[in-house]
């Protein structure tokens, strides 16, 4: 279910005029006086002739605009393509941000998917610019046609040969091309998992895919492949879950004929500088259980395993990039279905570690499986604990469908926001007000799974925080619980994980792969 397709990313030093790819892409920005052709180190006189005709050609420079000009005199490529990058920002890089370059490269490659080879003559005078163009191209080279009945539609592949025009020497940019290939592979894998129908992706099959990712010994590189370490994999089936006391997973998955799984993936370098645990929500389909959702609310519920998909892809990327950080990924996998064996409202379940939860709404199930994962991950005493989940509809009400929310320990929360900014992803810090915890008080158990409706995203984070363990070296007499707790952050991607509207930039319709790049950047920063 994860496509083995990987575009080849390479740098070429041919002039714009002599480039022979099927399509040559030039960037156009919205300047104060009209459209402006963006510079490329290898631009020539032929490119200048295009610059003088932008308005006549209909180019505005608006983001995502793409114009194809076949057979233009002075160019060897069959088709000249003009792609918009949006308004100039006044930044040192010629007024074009790195994220604008990512999106322009991604928009061009995405919209040229009928071609085999594309050359990108966007600004690429620095290593950072080359990396941004390469990453955008790797993200844009994506289609999901696995389940098309028509053979022609099913065989339609993204652009496979991406060439970036730059005058930089190969030894200076090989690293960023290699990284872009790995990051692109991680995002595409996340998208593939999110897009896979729930009758094909369920806890057992998801665990098998995690095994395939863990066993892979080669990672995509800019050109060809390179060796990469294997991951250690541990899977708990229903018997193992019962033996180890994973009551959240067993409760949520009890109504399905497809039994739940807990999967632990580990990247373990020889001399790690830190240990980070990632916990991902993996509800492969969410009907709501006995607290059944309305029919129209189920139509995108295959996305509810987006957190686990992200975690699996990021752990694999950590190994592919050979990061000097131990990364453990916990995939909390269950299918939430109604049946005679399903958990009921008012049932009391025991989470891994012993805390009890009164289940008042079976559609608030994600936090129950995540509680198992957070407690199990805490037992290993990581230096940082991050969970990611399509957790609450309240996230979309608060932040919309393109901005994820992050809550938790202030220092870790800030690091993740910085990594998101560097990656071009939108992540907004949110609080966990002290008073929201009281909404989970229960008269018969340690807590309920249903807090106050108002501030639902914040309340869900308060619930999860109850299952984050203390540091072994913490001062037992410390009055501030935050000072004793393992540094923890919760990322809610309920809206951004799935694009229900038209594609834009490097983002397709359907699964987006959101936050994979942010988490990879965060792990890279720890290793520097």
Short mmCIF file of C-alpha atoms in Angstrom, two decimals, residues 313-509:
data_model
loop_
_atom_site.label_atom_id
_atom_site.label_comp_id
_atom_site.label_asym_id
_atom_site.label_seq_id
_atom_site.Cartn_x
_atom_site.Cartn_y
_atom_site.Cartn_z
CA UNK A 313 7.31 7.41 8.38
CA UNK A 314 9.35 9.69 10.66
CA UNK A 315 11.06 6.81 12.48
CA UNK A 316 11.98 5.32 9.09
CA UNK A 317 13.31 8.72 7.96
CA UNK A 318 15.44 9.01 11.10
CA UNK A 319 17.15 5.76 10.13
CA UNK A 320 17.46 6.79 6.47
CA UNK A 321 19.14 10.05 7.52
CA UNK A 322 21.30 8.20 10.07
CA UNK A 323 20.36 10.66 12.79
CA UNK A 324 22.32 10.29 16.07
CA UNK A 325 19.08 10.26 18.07
CA UNK A 326 17.30 7.20 19.42
CA UNK A 327 13.74 7.43 18.12
CA UNK A 328 11.01 5.09 19.35
CA UNK A 329 7.67 5.18 17.59
CA UNK A 330 4.51 3.82 19.22
CA UNK A 331 1.64 3.08 16.83
CA UNK A 332 -1.66 2.72 18.70
CA UNK A 333 -3.80 0.78 16.20
CA UNK A 334 -7.48 -0.08 16.53
CA UNK A 335 -10.72 0.01 14.55
CA UNK A 336 -13.64 1.63 16.40
CA UNK A 337 -16.81 -0.26 15.44
CA UNK A 338 -20.23 -0.96 17.02
CA UNK A 339 -21.17 -4.55 17.83
CA UNK A 340 -22.24 -6.77 20.68
CA UNK A 341 -18.65 -6.89 21.91
CA UNK A 342 -18.05 -3.13 21.69
CA UNK A 343 -17.35 -1.10 24.81
CA UNK A 344 -20.39 0.72 26.18
CA UNK A 345 -20.90 4.21 27.55
CA UNK A 346 -20.34 3.97 31.32
CA UNK A 347 -17.89 1.07 31.01
CA UNK A 348 -14.72 1.52 33.09
CA UNK A 349 -11.45 0.44 31.48
CA UNK A 350 -7.93 0.20 32.89
CA UNK A 351 -5.22 1.93 30.90
CA UNK A 352 -1.66 0.59 30.67
CA UNK A 353 -0.04 1.53 33.96
CA UNK A 354 -3.18 1.16 36.05
CA UNK A 355 -5.24 4.35 35.78
CA UNK A 356 -8.95 3.81 35.21
CA UNK A 357 -11.22 5.70 32.81
CA UNK A 358 -15.00 5.85 32.77
CA UNK A 359 -16.00 5.81 29.09
CA UNK A 360 -18.87 8.26 28.69
CA UNK A 361 -18.64 8.55 24.90
CA UNK A 362 -17.17 5.79 22.72
CA UNK A 363 -16.51 8.37 19.98
CA UNK A 364 -13.86 9.97 22.20
CA UNK A 365 -11.74 6.91 21.57
CA UNK A 366 -8.47 8.30 20.27
CA UNK A 367 -7.40 9.57 23.68
CA UNK A 368 -7.94 6.08 25.13
CA UNK A 369 -5.52 4.32 22.77
CA UNK A 370 -3.09 7.23 23.07
CA UNK A 371 -3.18 6.90 26.85
CA UNK A 372 -1.85 3.35 26.49
CA UNK A 373 0.92 4.55 24.22
CA UNK A 374 1.92 7.51 26.38
CA UNK A 375 2.18 5.39 29.51
CA UNK A 376 4.20 2.67 27.77
CA UNK A 377 6.53 5.21 26.15
CA UNK A 378 6.99 7.03 29.48
CA UNK A 379 8.20 3.83 31.12
CA UNK A 380 11.31 3.96 28.93
CA UNK A 381 12.21 7.44 30.25
CA UNK A 382 12.78 9.27 26.95
CA UNK A 383 14.29 12.75 26.98
CA UNK A 384 11.21 14.03 25.15
CA UNK A 385 7.79 12.57 24.43
CA UNK A 386 5.70 13.82 21.51
CA UNK A 387 2.30 12.54 20.48
CA UNK A 388 0.50 13.32 17.25
CA UNK A 389 -3.14 12.62 16.51
CA UNK A 390 -6.20 13.51 14.47
CA UNK A 391 -7.81 14.01 17.84
CA UNK A 392 -10.56 16.64 17.98
CA UNK A 393 -13.02 18.45 15.76
CA UNK A 394 -12.36 21.37 18.10
CA UNK A 395 -8.93 21.75 16.47
CA UNK A 396 -10.59 22.67 13.17
CA UNK A 397 -12.96 25.10 14.86
CA UNK A 398 -10.05 26.84 16.59
CA UNK A 399 -7.37 26.77 13.89
CA UNK A 400 -8.94 25.71 10.59
CA UNK A 401 -7.85 22.94 8.27
CA UNK A 402 -4.28 24.01 7.50
CA UNK A 403 -2.89 24.92 10.93
CA UNK A 404 -2.12 22.25 13.51
CA UNK A 405 -2.18 22.94 17.24
CA UNK A 406 0.58 22.07 19.71
CA UNK A 407 0.24 21.96 23.48
CA UNK A 408 2.49 20.83 26.31
CA UNK A 409 5.75 21.72 28.03
CA UNK A 410 6.77 25.21 26.97
CA UNK A 411 10.34 24.49 25.90
CA UNK A 412 9.48 21.47 23.75
CA UNK A 413 6.43 23.24 22.35
CA UNK A 414 8.64 26.15 21.27
CA UNK A 415 11.17 23.84 19.61
CA UNK A 416 8.42 22.23 17.57
CA UNK A 417 7.00 25.58 16.49
CA UNK A 418 10.48 26.64 15.34
CA UNK A 419 10.90 23.39 13.40
CA UNK A 420 7.53 23.91 11.75
CA UNK A 421 8.50 27.43 10.68
CA UNK A 422 11.76 26.16 9.19
CA UNK A 423 9.88 23.39 7.38
CA UNK A 424 7.16 25.61 5.95
CA UNK A 425 4.39 23.99 8.03
CA UNK A 426 1.81 25.82 10.13
CA UNK A 427 1.86 24.95 13.83
CA UNK A 428 0.29 27.15 16.47
CA UNK A 429 1.06 26.98 20.22
CA UNK A 430 -1.99 26.56 22.45
CA UNK A 431 -2.35 26.46 26.25
CA UNK A 432 -3.69 23.79 28.58
CA UNK A 433 -5.59 25.88 31.13
CA UNK A 434 -5.55 24.41 34.60
CA UNK A 435 -9.33 24.44 34.92
CA UNK A 436 -10.03 22.14 31.94
CA UNK A 437 -8.75 19.07 33.83
CA UNK A 438 -11.72 19.18 36.21
CA UNK A 439 -14.05 18.44 33.29
CA UNK A 440 -12.74 14.86 33.33
CA UNK A 441 -13.56 14.16 36.97
CA UNK A 442 -15.41 10.89 37.55
CA UNK A 443 -17.34 9.71 40.57
CA UNK A 444 -16.32 6.08 40.11
CA UNK A 445 -12.98 6.07 38.21
CA UNK A 446 -9.78 8.09 38.07
CA UNK A 447 -11.23 10.18 35.25
CA UNK A 448 -13.72 10.11 32.39
CA UNK A 449 -12.94 10.35 28.70
CA UNK A 450 -15.34 13.24 28.07
CA UNK A 451 -14.52 16.77 29.21
CA UNK A 452 -16.28 20.07 28.67
CA UNK A 453 -17.35 20.82 25.11
CA UNK A 454 -15.83 24.30 25.10
CA UNK A 455 -12.09 24.27 24.44
CA UNK A 456 -12.25 20.63 23.38
CA UNK A 457 -8.75 20.58 21.88
CA UNK A 458 -7.28 21.93 25.09
CA UNK A 459 -9.27 19.52 27.22
CA UNK A 460 -8.14 16.52 25.18
CA UNK A 461 -4.53 17.58 25.77
CA UNK A 462 -5.23 17.82 29.52
CA UNK A 463 -6.56 14.26 29.44
CA UNK A 464 -3.47 12.95 27.62
CA UNK A 465 -1.15 14.74 30.03
CA UNK A 466 -2.50 12.52 32.83
CA UNK A 467 -0.70 9.56 31.25
CA UNK A 468 2.70 11.18 30.76
CA UNK A 469 5.10 9.82 33.38
CA UNK A 470 7.55 11.62 35.64
CA UNK A 471 11.29 11.71 35.05
CA UNK A 472 13.18 9.17 37.12
CA UNK A 473 15.64 11.86 38.22
CA UNK A 474 12.95 14.41 39.11
CA UNK A 475 12.88 15.99 42.55
CA UNK A 476 10.13 14.11 44.36
CA UNK A 477 9.49 17.16 46.56
CA UNK A 478 9.06 19.58 43.66
CA UNK A 479 5.73 21.37 43.91
CA UNK A 480 5.34 22.00 40.19
CA UNK A 481 4.12 18.84 38.40
CA UNK A 482 5.51 20.23 35.13
CA UNK A 483 9.02 20.19 36.59
CA UNK A 484 8.76 16.47 37.38
CA UNK A 485 7.06 15.32 34.20
CA UNK A 486 8.92 14.02 31.13
CA UNK A 487 9.02 16.91 28.61
CA UNK A 488 5.92 16.28 26.50
CA UNK A 489 4.05 17.88 23.62
CA UNK A 490 0.77 16.99 21.92
CA UNK A 491 0.11 17.86 18.26
CA UNK A 492 -3.49 17.84 17.00
CA UNK A 493 -3.69 17.44 13.20
CA UNK A 494 -7.41 16.69 12.87
CA UNK A 495 -7.98 19.17 10.04
CA UNK A 496 -4.56 19.47 8.35
CA UNK A 497 -4.07 15.69 7.95
CA UNK A 498 -6.57 15.47 5.08
CA UNK A 499 -7.24 17.98 2.31
CA UNK A 500 -10.89 17.67 1.28
CA UNK A 501 -10.57 20.46 -1.29
CA UNK A 502 -8.44 21.05 -4.39
CA UNK A 503 -4.70 20.47 -4.47
CA UNK A 504 -2.42 23.46 -3.95
CA UNK A 505 1.34 23.94 -4.01
CA UNK A 506 2.96 20.64 -3.16
CA UNK A 507 -0.15 19.48 -1.25
CA UNK A 508 -2.47 17.03 -3.04
CA UNK A 509 -6.11 16.34 -2.34
#
